[in-house]
PDB file of C-alpha atoms in Angstrom:
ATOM      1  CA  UNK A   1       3.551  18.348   8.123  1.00 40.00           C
ATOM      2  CA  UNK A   2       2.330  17.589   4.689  1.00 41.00           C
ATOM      3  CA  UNK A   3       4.607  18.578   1.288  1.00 39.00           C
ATOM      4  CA  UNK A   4       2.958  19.554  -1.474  1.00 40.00           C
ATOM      5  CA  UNK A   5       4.128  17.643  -4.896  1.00 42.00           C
ATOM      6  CA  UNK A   6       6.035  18.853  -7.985  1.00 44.00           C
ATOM      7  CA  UNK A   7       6.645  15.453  -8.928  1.00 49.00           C
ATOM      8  CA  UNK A   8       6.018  14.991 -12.670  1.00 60.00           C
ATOM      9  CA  UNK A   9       5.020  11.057 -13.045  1.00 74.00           C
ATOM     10  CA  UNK A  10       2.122   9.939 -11.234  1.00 86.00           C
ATOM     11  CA  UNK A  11      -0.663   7.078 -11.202  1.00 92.00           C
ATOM     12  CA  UNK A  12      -3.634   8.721 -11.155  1.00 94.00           C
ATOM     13  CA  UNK A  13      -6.868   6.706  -9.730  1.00 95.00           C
ATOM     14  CA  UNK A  14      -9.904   7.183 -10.738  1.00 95.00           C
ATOM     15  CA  UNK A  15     -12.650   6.821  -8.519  1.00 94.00           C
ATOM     16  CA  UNK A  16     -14.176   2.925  -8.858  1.00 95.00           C
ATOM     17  CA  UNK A  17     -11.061   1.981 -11.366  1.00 95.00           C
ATOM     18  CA  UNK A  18      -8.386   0.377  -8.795  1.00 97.00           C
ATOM     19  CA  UNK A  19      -5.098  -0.699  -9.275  1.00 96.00           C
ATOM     20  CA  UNK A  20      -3.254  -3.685  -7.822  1.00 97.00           C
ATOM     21  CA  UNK A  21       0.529  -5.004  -7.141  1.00 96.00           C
ATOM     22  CA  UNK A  22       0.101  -8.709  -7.690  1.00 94.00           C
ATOM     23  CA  UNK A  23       3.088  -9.626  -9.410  1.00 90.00           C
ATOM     24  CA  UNK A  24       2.668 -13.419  -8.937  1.00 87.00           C
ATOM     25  CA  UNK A  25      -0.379 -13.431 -10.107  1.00 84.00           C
ATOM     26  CA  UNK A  26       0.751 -13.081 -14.041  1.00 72.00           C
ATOM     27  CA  UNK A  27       2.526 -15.933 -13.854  1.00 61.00           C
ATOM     28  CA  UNK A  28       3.597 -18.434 -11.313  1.00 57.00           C
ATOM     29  CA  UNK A  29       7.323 -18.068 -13.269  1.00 55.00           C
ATOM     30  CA  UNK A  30       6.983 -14.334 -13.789  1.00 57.00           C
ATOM     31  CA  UNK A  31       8.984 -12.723 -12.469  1.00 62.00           C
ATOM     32  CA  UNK A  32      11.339 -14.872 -10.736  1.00 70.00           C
ATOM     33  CA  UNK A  33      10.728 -13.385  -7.151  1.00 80.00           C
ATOM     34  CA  UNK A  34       7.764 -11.141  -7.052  1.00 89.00           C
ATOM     35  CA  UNK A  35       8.237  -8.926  -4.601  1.00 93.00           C
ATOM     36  CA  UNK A  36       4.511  -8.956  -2.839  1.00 94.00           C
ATOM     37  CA  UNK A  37       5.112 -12.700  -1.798  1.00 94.00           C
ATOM     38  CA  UNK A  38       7.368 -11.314   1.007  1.00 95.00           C
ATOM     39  CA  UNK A  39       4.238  -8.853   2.240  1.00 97.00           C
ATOM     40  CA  UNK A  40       3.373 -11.728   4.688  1.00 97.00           C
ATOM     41  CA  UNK A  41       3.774 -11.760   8.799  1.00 97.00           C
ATOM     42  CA  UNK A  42       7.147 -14.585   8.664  1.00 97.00           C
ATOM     43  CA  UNK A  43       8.806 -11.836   6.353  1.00 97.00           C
ATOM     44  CA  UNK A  44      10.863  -8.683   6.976  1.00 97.00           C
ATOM     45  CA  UNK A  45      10.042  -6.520   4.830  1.00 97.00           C
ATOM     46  CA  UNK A  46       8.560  -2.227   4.497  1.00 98.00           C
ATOM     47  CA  UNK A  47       6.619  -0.924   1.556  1.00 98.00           C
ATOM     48  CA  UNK A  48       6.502   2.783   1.135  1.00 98.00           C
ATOM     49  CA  UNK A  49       3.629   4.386  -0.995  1.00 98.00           C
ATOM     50  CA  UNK A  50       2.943   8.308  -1.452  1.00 98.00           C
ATOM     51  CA  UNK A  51      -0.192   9.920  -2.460  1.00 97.00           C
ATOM     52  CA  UNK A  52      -2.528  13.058  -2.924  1.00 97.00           C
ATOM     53  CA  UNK A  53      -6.349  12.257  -2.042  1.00 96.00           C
ATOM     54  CA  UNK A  54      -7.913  14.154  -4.990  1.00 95.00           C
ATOM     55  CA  UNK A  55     -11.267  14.710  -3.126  1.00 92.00           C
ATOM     56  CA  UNK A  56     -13.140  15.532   0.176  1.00 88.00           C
ATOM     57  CA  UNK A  57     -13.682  12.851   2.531  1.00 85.00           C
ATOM     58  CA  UNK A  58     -16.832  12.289   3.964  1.00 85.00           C
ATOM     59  CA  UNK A  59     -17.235   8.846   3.784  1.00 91.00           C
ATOM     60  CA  UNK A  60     -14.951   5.950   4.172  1.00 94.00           C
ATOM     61  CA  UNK A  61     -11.845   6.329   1.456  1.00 96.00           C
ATOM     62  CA  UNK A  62      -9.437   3.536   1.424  1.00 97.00           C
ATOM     63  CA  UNK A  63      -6.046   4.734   0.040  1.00 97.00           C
ATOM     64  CA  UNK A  64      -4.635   1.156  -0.197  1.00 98.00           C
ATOM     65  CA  UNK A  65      -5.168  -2.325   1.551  1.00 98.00           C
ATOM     66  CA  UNK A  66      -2.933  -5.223   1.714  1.00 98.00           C
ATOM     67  CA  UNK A  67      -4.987  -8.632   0.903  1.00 97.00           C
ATOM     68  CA  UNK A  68      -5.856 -11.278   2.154  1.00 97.00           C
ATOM     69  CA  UNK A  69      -5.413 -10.359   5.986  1.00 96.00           C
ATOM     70  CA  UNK A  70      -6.647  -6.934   5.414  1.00 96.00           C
ATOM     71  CA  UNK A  71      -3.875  -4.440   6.480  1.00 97.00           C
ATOM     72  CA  UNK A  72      -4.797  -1.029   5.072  1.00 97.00           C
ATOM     73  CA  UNK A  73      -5.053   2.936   5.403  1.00 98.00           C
ATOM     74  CA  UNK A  74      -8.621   4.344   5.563  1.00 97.00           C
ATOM     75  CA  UNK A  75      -9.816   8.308   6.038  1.00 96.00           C
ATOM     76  CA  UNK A  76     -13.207   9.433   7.058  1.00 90.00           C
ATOM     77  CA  UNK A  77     -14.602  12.616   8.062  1.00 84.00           C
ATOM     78  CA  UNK A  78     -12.699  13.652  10.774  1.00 86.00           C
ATOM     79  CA  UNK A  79      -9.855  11.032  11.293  1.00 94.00           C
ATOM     80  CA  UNK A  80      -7.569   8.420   9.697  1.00 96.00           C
ATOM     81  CA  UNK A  81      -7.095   4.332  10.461  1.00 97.00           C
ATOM     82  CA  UNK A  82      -4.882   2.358  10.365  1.00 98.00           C
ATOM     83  CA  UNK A  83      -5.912  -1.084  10.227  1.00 98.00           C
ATOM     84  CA  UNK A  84      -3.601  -4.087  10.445  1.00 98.00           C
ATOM     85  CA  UNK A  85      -4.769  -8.161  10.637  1.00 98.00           C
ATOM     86  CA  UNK A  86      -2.671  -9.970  12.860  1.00 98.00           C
ATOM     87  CA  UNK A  87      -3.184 -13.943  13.348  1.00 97.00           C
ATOM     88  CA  UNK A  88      -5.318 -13.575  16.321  1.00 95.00           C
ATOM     89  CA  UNK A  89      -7.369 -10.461  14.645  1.00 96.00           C
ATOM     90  CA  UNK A  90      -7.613  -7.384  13.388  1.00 97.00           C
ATOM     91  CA  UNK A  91      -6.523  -3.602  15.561  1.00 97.00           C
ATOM     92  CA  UNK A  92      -8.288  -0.491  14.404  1.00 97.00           C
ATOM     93  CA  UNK A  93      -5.295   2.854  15.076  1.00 98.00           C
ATOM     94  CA  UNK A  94      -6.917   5.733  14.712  1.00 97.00           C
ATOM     95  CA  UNK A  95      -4.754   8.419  14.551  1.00 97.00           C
ATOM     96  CA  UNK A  96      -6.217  11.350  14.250  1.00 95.00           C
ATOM     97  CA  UNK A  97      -7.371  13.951  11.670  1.00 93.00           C
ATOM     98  CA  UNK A  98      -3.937  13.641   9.871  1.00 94.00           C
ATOM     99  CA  UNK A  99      -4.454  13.226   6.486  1.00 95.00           C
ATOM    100  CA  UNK A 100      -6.048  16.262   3.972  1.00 93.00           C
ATOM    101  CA  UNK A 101      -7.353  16.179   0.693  1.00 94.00           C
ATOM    102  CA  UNK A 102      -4.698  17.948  -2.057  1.00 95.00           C
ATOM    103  CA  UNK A 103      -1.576  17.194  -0.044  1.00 95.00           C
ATOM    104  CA  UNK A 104       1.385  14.744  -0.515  1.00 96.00           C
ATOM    105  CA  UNK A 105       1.896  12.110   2.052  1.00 97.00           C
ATOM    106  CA  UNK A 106       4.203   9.413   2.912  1.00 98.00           C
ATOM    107  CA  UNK A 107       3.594   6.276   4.479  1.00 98.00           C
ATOM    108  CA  UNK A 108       5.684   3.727   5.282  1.00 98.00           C
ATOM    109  CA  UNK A 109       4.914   0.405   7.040  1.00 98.00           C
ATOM    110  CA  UNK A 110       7.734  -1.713   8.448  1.00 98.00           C
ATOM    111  CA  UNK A 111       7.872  -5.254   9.931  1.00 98.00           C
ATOM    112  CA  UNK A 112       9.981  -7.039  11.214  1.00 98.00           C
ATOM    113  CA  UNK A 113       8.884 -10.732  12.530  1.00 98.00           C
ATOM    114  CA  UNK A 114       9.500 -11.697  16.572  1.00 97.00           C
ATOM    115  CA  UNK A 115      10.477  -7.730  17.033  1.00 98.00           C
ATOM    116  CA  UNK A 116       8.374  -5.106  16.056  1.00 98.00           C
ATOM    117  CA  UNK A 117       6.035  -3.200  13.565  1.00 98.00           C
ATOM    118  CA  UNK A 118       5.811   0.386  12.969  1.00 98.00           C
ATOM    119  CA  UNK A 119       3.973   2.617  10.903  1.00 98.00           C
ATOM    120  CA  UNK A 120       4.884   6.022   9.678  1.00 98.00           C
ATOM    121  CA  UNK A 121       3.621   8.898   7.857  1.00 97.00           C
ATOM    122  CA  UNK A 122       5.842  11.592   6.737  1.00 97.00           C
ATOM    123  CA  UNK A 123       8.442   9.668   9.127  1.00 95.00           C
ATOM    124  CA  UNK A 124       6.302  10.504  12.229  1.00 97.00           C
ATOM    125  CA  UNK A 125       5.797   6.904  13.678  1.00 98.00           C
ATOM    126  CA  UNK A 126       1.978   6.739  14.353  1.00 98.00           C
ATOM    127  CA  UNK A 127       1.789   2.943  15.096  1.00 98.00           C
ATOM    128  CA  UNK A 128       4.106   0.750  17.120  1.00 98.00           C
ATOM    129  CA  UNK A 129       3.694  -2.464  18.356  1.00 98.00           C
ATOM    130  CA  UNK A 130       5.602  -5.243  20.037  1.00 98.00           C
ATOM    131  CA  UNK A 131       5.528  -8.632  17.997  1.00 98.00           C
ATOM    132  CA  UNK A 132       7.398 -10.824  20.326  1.00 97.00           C
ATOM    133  CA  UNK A 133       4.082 -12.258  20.969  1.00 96.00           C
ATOM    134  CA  UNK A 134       1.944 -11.012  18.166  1.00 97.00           C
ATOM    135  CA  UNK A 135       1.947 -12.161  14.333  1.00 98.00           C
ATOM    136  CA  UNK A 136       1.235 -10.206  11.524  1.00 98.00           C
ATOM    137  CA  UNK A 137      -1.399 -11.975   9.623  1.00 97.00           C
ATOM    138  CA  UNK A 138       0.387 -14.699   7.303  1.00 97.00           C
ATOM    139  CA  UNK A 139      -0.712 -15.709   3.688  1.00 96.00           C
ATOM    140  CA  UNK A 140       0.571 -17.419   0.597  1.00 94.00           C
ATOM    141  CA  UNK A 141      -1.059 -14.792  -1.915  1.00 94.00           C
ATOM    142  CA  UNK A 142      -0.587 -11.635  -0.262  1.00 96.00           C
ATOM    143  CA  UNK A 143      -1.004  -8.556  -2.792  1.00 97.00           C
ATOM    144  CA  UNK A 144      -1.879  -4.904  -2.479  1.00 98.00           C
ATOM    145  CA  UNK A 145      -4.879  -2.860  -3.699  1.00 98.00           C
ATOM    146  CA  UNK A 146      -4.758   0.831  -4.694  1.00 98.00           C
ATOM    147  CA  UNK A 147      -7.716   3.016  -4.401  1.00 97.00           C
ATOM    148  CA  UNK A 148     -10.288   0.426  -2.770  1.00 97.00           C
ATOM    149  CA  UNK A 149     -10.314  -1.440  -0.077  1.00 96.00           C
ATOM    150  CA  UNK A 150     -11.350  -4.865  -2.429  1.00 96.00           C
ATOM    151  CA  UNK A 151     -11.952  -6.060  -5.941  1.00 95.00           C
ATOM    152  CA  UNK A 152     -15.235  -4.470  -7.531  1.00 94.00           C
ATOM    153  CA  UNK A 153     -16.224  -7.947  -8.298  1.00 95.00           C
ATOM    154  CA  UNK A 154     -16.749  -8.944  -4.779  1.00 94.00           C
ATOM    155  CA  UNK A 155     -18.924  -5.953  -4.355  1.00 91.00           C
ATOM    156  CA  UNK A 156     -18.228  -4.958  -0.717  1.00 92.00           C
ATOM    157  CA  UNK A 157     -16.307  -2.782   1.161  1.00 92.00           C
ATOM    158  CA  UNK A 158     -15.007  -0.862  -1.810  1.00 96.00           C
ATOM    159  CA  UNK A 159     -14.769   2.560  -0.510  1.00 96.00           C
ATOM    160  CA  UNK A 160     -13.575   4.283  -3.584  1.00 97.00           C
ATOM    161  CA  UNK A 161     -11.606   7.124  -3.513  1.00 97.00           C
ATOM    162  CA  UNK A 162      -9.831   9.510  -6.348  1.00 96.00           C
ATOM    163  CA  UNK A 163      -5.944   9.581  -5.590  1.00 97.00           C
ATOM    164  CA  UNK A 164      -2.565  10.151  -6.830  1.00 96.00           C
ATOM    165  CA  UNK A 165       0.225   7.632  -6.346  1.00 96.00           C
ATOM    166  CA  UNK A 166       3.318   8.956  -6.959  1.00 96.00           C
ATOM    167  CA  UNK A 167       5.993   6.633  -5.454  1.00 96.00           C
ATOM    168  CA  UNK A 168       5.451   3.028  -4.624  1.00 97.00           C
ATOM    169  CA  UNK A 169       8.659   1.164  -3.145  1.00 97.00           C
ATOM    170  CA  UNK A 170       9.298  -2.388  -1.342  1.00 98.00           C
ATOM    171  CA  UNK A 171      12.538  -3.098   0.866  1.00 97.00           C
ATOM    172  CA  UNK A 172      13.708  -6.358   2.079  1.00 95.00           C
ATOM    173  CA  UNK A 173      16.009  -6.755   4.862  1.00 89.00           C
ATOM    174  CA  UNK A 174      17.105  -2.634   3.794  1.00 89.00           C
ATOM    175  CA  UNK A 175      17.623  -3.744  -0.233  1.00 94.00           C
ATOM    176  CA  UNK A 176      15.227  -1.821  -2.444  1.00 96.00           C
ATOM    177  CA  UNK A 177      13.207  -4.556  -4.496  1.00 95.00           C
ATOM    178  CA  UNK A 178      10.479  -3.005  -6.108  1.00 95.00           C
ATOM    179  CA  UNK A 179      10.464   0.914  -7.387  1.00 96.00           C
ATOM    180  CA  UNK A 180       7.785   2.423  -8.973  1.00 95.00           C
ATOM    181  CA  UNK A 181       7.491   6.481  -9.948  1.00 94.00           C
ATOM    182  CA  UNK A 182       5.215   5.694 -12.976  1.00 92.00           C
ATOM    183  CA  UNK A 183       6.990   7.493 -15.510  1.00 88.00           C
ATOM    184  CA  UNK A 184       7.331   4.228 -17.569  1.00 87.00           C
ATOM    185  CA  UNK A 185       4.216   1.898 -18.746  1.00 87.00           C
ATOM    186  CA  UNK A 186       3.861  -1.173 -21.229  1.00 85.00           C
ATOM    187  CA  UNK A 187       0.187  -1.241 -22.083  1.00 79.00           C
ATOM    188  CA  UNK A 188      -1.413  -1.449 -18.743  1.00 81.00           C
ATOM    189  CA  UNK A 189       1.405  -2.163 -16.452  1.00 88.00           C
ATOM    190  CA  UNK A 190       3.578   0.080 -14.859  1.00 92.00           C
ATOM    191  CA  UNK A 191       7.002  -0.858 -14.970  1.00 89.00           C
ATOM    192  CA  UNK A 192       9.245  -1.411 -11.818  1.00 92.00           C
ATOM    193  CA  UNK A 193      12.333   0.384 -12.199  1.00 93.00           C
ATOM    194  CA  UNK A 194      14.596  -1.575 -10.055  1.00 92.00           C
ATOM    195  CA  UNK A 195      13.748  -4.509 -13.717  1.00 86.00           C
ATOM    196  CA  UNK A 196      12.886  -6.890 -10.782  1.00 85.00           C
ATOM    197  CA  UNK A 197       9.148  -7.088 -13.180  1.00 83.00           C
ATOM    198  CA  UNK A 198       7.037  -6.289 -10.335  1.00 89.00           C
ATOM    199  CA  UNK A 199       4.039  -4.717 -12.477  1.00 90.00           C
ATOM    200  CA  UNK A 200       1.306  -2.367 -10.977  1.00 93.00           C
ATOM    201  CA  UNK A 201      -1.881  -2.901 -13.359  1.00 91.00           C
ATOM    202  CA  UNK A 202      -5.506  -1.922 -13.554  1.00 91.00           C
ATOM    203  CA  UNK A 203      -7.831  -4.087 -12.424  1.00 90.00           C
TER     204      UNK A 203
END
């Protein structure tokens, strides 16, 4: 079932103003291991982001997308998918008329290369699949958007939505490597509490 939030910090979204996690992309020295270079389908690796959708859902909302192989969490109407880009293409999961404007939700999406992926929200597994002979789609720049499904530059498949972030966390091999609960920000960037440097910024 869904919670319902008393958490203090959030990022708040703003419809058509994304945010993205692209450490790396600062500098190619800064920070000394960005954390969304492991994001990639030869890595093992989960990422765990929670979040309010601030507004009905008619249309096509994406809550986030991992880029370049486009991996991401969309809600419509009357159901939620699940998208994930493997090398050999991309599977649509939908999984139902799970996710409600105004609540908190959890979602967590683990992989582990050769064995298996799974995908949770509020720890209910709603994707599963084998990857002894499936890859999760590999790249050298991989980064996450927040409240679109691309950059507003390219001008395509933005599907904007207003949402609430309020915890954003990456594990590697079980070791927490990237933390964010927003309640710290230098100028644009939220910080990372775990100091690893692993900014979220507007984009």
């Amino acid at each position: 079932k869904p919670f319902q939030t008393s958490k203090k910090f959030i990022m708040r979204i703003n419809k058509g103003n994304p945010f993205v996690f692209w450490p790396s992309s600062i500098c190619e020295t800064f920070p000394e291991e960005p954390s969304n270079l492991i994001l990639s389908g030869d890595k093992e690796f989960s990422f765990t982001v929670d979040f309010t959708i601030l507004e009905e859902t008619s249309s096509q909302k994406t809550i986030f997308t991992l880029l370049p192989r486009y991996s991401g969490l969309d809600v419509h109407n009357n159901t939620t998918i699940v998208t994930i880009t493997y090398e050999d293409g991309a599977n649509y999961y939908d999984i139902g008329n799970v996710i409600k404007p105004f609540l908190r939700y959890s979602f967590t999406f683990e992989h582990i290369p050769k064995r298996k992926l799974t995908v949770f929200i509020n720890k209910k597994a709603v994707v599963e699949e084998d990857l002894t002979e499936k890859v999760l789609g590999l790249s050298n720049t991989p980064h996450i958007i927040f409240g679109a499904g691309n950059f507003p530059k390219n001008d395509f498949n933005l599907n904007y939505v207003d949402v609430d972030l309020h915890n954003f966390s990456i594990r590697q091999e079980g070791k927490l490597i990237t933390n964010h609960n927003f309640e710290e920000k230098i100028f644009d960037k939220f910080v990372d509490t775990t100091n690893n440097l692993n900014f979220i910024h507007i984009i």
